[in-house]
Tab-separated table of C-alpha atoms and ligand atoms in Angstrom:
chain	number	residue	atom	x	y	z
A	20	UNK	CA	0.000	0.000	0.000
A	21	UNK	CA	1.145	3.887	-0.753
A	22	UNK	CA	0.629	6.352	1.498
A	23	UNK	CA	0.974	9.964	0.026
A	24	UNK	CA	2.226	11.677	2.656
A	25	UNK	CA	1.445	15.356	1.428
A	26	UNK	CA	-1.618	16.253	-0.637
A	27	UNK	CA	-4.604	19.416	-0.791
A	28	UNK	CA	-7.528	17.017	-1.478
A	29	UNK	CA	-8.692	20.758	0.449
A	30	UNK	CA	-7.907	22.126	-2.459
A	31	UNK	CA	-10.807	22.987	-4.547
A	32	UNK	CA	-9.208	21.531	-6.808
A	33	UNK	CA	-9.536	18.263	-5.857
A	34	UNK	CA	-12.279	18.673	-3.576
A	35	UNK	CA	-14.826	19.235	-6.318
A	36	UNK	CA	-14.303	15.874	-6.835
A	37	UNK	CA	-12.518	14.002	-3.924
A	38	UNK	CA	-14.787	10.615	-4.206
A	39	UNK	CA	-13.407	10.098	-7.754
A	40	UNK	CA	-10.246	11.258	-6.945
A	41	UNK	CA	-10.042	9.073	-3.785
A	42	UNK	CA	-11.309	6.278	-5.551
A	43	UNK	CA	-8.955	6.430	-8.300
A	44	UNK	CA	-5.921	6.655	-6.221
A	45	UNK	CA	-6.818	3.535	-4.393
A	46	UNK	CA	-7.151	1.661	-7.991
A	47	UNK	CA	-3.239	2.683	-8.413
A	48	UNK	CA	-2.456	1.207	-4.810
A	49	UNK	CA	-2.904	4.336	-2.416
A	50	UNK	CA	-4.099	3.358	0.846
A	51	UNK	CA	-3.399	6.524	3.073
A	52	UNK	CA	-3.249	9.620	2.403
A	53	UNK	CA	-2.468	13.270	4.651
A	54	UNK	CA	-4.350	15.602	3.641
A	55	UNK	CA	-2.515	19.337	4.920
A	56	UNK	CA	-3.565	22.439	5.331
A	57	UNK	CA	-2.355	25.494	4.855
A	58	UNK	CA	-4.298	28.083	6.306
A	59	UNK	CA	-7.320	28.575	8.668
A	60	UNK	CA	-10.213	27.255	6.048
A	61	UNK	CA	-7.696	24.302	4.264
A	62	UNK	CA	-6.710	23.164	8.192
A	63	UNK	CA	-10.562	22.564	8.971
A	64	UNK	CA	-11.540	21.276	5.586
A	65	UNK	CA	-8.728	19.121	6.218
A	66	UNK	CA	-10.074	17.727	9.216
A	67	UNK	CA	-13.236	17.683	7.350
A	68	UNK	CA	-12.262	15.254	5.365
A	69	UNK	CA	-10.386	13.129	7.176
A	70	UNK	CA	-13.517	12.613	9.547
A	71	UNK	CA	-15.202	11.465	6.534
A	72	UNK	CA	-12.479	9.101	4.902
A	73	UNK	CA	-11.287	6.188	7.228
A	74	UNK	CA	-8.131	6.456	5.178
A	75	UNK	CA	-7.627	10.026	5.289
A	76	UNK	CA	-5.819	12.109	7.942
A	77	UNK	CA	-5.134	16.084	8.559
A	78	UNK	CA	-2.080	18.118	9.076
A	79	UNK	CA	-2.969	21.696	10.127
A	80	UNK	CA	-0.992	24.933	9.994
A	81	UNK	CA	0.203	27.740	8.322
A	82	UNK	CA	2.292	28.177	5.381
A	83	UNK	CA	4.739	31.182	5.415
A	84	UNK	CA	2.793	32.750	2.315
A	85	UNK	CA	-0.589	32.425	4.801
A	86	UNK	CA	0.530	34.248	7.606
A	87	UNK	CA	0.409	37.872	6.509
A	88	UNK	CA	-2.982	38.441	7.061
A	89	UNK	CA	-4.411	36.465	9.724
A	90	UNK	CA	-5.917	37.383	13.403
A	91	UNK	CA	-4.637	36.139	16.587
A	92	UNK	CA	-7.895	34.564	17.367
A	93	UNK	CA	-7.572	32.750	13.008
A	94	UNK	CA	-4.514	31.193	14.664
A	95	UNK	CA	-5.896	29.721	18.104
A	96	UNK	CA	-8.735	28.233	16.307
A	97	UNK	CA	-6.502	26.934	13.969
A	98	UNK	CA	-4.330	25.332	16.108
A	99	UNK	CA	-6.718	23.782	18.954
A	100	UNK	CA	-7.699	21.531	15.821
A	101	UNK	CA	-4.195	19.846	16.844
A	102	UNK	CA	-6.978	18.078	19.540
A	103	UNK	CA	-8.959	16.190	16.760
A	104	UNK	CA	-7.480	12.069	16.939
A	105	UNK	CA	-7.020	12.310	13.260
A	106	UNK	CA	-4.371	15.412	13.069
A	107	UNK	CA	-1.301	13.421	12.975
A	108	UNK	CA	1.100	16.646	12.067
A	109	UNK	CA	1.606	20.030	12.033
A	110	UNK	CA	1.634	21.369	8.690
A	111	UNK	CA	2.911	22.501	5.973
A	112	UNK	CA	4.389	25.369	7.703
A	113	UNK	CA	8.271	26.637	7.081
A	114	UNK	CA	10.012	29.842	4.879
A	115	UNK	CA	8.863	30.563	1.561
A	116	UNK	CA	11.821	33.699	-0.060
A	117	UNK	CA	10.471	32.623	-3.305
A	118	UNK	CA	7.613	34.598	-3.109
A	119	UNK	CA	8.130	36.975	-0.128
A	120	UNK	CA	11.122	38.910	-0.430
A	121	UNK	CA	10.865	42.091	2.055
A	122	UNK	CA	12.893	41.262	5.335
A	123	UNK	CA	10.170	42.436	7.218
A	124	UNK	CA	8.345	39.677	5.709
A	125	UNK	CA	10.735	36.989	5.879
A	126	UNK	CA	10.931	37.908	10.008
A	127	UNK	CA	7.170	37.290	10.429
A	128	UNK	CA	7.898	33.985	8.623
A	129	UNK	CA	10.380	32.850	10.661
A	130	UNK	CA	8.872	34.243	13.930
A	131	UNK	CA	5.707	32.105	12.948
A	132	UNK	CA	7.269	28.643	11.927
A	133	UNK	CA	9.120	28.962	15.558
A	134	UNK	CA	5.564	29.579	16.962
A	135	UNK	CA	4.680	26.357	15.372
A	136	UNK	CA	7.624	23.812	15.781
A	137	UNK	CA	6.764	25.330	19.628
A	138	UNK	CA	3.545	24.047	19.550
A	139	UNK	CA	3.957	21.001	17.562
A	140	UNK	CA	6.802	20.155	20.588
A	141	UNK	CA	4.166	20.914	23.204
A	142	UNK	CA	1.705	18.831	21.743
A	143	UNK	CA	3.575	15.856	20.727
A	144	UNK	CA	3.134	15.909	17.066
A	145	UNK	CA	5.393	15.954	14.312
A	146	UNK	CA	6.106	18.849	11.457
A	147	UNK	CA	5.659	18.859	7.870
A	148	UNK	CA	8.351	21.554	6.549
A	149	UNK	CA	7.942	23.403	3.279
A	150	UNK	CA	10.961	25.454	2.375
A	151	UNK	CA	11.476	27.648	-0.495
A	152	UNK	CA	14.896	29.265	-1.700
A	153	UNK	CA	15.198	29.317	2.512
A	154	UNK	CA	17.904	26.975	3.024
A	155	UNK	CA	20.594	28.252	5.678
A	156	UNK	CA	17.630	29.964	7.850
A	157	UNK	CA	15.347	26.733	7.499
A	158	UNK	CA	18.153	24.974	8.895
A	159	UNK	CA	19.234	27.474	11.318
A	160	UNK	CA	15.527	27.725	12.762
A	161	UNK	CA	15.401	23.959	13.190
A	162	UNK	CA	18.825	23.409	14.670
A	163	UNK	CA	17.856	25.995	17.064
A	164	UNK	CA	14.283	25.077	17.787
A	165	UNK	CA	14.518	21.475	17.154
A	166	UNK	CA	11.583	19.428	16.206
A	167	UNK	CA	10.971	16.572	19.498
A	168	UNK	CA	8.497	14.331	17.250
A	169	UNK	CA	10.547	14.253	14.271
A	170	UNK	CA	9.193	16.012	11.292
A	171	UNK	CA	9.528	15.488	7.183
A	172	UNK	CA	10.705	18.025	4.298
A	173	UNK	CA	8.166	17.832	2.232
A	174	UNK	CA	9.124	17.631	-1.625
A	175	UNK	CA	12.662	18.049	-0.591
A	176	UNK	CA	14.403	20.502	-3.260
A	177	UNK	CA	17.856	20.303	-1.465
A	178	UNK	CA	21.165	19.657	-2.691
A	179	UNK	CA	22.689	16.190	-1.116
A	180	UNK	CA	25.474	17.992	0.672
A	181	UNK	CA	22.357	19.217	2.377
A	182	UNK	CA	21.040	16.323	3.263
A	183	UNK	CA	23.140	15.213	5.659
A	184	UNK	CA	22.314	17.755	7.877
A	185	UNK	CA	18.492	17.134	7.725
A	186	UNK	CA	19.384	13.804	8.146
A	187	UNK	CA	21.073	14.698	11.461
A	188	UNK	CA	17.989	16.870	12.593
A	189	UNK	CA	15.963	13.474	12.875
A	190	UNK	CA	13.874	14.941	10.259
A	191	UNK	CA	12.631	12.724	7.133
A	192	UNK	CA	12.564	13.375	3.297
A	193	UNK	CA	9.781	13.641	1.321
A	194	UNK	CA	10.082	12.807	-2.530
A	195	UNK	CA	7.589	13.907	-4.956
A	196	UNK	CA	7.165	14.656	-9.004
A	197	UNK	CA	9.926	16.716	-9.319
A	198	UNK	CA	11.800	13.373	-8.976
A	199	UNK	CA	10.267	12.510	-12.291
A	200	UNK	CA	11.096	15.816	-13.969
A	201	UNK	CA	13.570	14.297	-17.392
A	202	UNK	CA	16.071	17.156	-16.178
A	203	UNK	CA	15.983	16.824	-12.730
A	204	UNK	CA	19.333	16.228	-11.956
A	205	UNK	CA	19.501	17.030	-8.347
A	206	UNK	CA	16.193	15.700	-7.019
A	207	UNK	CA	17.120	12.156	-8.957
A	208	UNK	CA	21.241	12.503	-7.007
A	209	UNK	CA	19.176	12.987	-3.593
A	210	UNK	CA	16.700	9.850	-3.876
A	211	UNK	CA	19.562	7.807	-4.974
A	212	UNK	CA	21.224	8.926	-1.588
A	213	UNK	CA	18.820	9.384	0.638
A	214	UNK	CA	18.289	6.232	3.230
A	215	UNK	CA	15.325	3.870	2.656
A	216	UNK	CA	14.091	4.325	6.238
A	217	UNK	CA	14.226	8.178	6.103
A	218	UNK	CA	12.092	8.764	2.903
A	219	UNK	CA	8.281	9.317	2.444
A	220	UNK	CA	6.435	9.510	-0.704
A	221	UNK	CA	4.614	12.705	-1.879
A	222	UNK	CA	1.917	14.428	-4.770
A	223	UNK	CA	1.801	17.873	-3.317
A	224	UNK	CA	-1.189	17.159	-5.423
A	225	UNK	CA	-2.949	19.483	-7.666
A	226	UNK	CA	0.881	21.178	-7.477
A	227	UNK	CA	4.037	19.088	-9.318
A	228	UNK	CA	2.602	16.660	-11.536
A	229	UNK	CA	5.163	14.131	-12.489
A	230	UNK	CA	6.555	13.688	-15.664
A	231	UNK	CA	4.811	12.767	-18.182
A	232	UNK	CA	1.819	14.464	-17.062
A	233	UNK	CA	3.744	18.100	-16.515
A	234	UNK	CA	1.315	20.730	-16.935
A	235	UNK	CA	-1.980	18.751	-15.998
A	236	UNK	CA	-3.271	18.859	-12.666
A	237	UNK	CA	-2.055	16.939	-10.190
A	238	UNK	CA	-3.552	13.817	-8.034
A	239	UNK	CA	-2.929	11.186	-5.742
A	240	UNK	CA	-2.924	8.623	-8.348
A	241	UNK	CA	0.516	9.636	-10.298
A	242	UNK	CA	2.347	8.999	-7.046
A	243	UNK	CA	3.035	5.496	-8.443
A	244	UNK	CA	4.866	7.478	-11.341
A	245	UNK	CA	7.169	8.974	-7.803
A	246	UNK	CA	7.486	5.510	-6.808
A	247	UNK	CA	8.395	3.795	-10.142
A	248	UNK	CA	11.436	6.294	-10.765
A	249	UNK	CA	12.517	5.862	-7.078
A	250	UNK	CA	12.807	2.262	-7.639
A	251	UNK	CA	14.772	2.770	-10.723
A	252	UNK	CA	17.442	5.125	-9.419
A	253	UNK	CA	17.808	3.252	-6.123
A	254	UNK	CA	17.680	-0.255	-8.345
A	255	UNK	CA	15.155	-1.856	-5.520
A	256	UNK	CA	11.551	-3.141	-6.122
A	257	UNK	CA	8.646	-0.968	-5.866
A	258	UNK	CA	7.085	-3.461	-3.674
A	259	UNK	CA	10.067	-2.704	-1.689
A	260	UNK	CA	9.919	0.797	-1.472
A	261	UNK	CA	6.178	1.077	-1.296
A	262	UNK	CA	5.999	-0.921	1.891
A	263	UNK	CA	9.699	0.915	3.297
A	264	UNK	CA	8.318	4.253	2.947
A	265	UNK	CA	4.324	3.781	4.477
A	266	UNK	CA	5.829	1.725	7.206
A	267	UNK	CA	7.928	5.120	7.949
A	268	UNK	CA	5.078	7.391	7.477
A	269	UNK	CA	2.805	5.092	9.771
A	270	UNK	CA	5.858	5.682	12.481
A	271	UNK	CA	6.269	9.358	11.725
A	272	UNK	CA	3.136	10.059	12.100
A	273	UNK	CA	1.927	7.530	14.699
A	274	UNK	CA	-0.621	5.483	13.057
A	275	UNK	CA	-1.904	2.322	14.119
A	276	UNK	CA	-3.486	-0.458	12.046
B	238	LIG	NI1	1.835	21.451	-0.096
């Protein structure tokens, strides 16, 4: 069984249409999947829908592009969902320089994915860390403010000099479509590297369809493209890697079956 460890089936997206897209990713072998949020609304439609789907479950949190404009009170709410059995993470939160580029900015950022590592340590849960063009202060943040439950970077862009040091952080590695991508040198290097029992499997779906679907939307059900090129480059079965990997996710996140 596959568990996609990052999707938005609170996306609207995909939520238009989650029975068919739910049902289709099981036809492909997806058993589990985390649905995260991103914001106040995604974080309860997340929990929404995992209340609904035996084999769905919510992260909840803020990503740095979703901070700039919320209340105090948008955060609290947000949060106390961390109570609900069926939020397993924190999530996606990090730094995002991609798209916010005014220091001032960037501070709130950081001063906001402390706030949450914080309260995912409090709580017991682990992190699911999006970082953009954010490298050296990503890892500064976390080596500072480290992460008690463990934690995964999701759809990890890194180089694999930089992996070690995630590595050392206790912290997982998410692979996704970019994986796929026919010039992705880099993303191919790092799931040749990276250690069976430190990597998860990932859509980021609708976002970074796999190759050959590039520039369609994205869904649970291409993971097995993820997984099919991650058994080539590491030269293992996919059976192999598809129970490796949701064996990890069921321990990161603290799932019983
Ligand atoms: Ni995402």
């Amino acid at each position: 069984m596959i568990f996609d460890t990052h999707c938005h089936l609170n996306d609207e997206i995909l939520y238009s249409h989650i029975d068919e897209v739910i049902e289709n990713a099981k036809k492909t072998g997806v058993g589990k999947f985390l649905v995260v949020g991103y914001n106040k609304e995604s974080s309860f439609l997340a929990v929404k829908i995992a209340e609904k789907y035996p084999e769905c479950y919510a992260a909840i949190g803020f990503h740095p592009c979703d901070i700039f404009d919320i209340t105090e009170q948008d955060y609290l709410d947000t949060m106390a969902l961390s109570n609900h059995k069926k939020v397993v993470a924190i999530g996606e939160i990090g730094l995002d320089y991609h798209w916010v580029k005014e220091p001032e900015k960037k501070q709130l950022e950081k001063e906001y994915f402390i706030r949450q590592i914080e309260y995912a340590n409090e709580h017991g849960l682990p992190i699911s860390i999006h970082n953009r063009e954010s490298n050296e202060d990503c890892l500064n943040i976390l080596k500072e403010h480290k992460p008690k439950f463990g934690g995964v970077m999701h759809c990890y862009s890194g180089s694999v000099e930089m992996l070690k040091e995630v590595l050392d952080l206790g912290l997982m590695i998410s692979l996704g479509g970019p994986v796929t991508f026919t010039n992705a040198k880099t993303p191919k290097e790092v799931a040749e590297e990276v250690p069976l029992d430190k990597l998860l499997l990932e859509t980021d779906s609708p976002y970074l369809t796999p190759h050959p679907h590039r520039g369609e939307k994205n869904e649970p059900k291409y993971i097995c493209l993820v997984l099919e090129e991650i058994a080539r480059l590491k030269d293992l079965s996919k059976k192999h890697i598809e129970q490796v990997t949701y064996e990890n996710a069921l321990r990161l996140f603290k799932i019983d079956e």
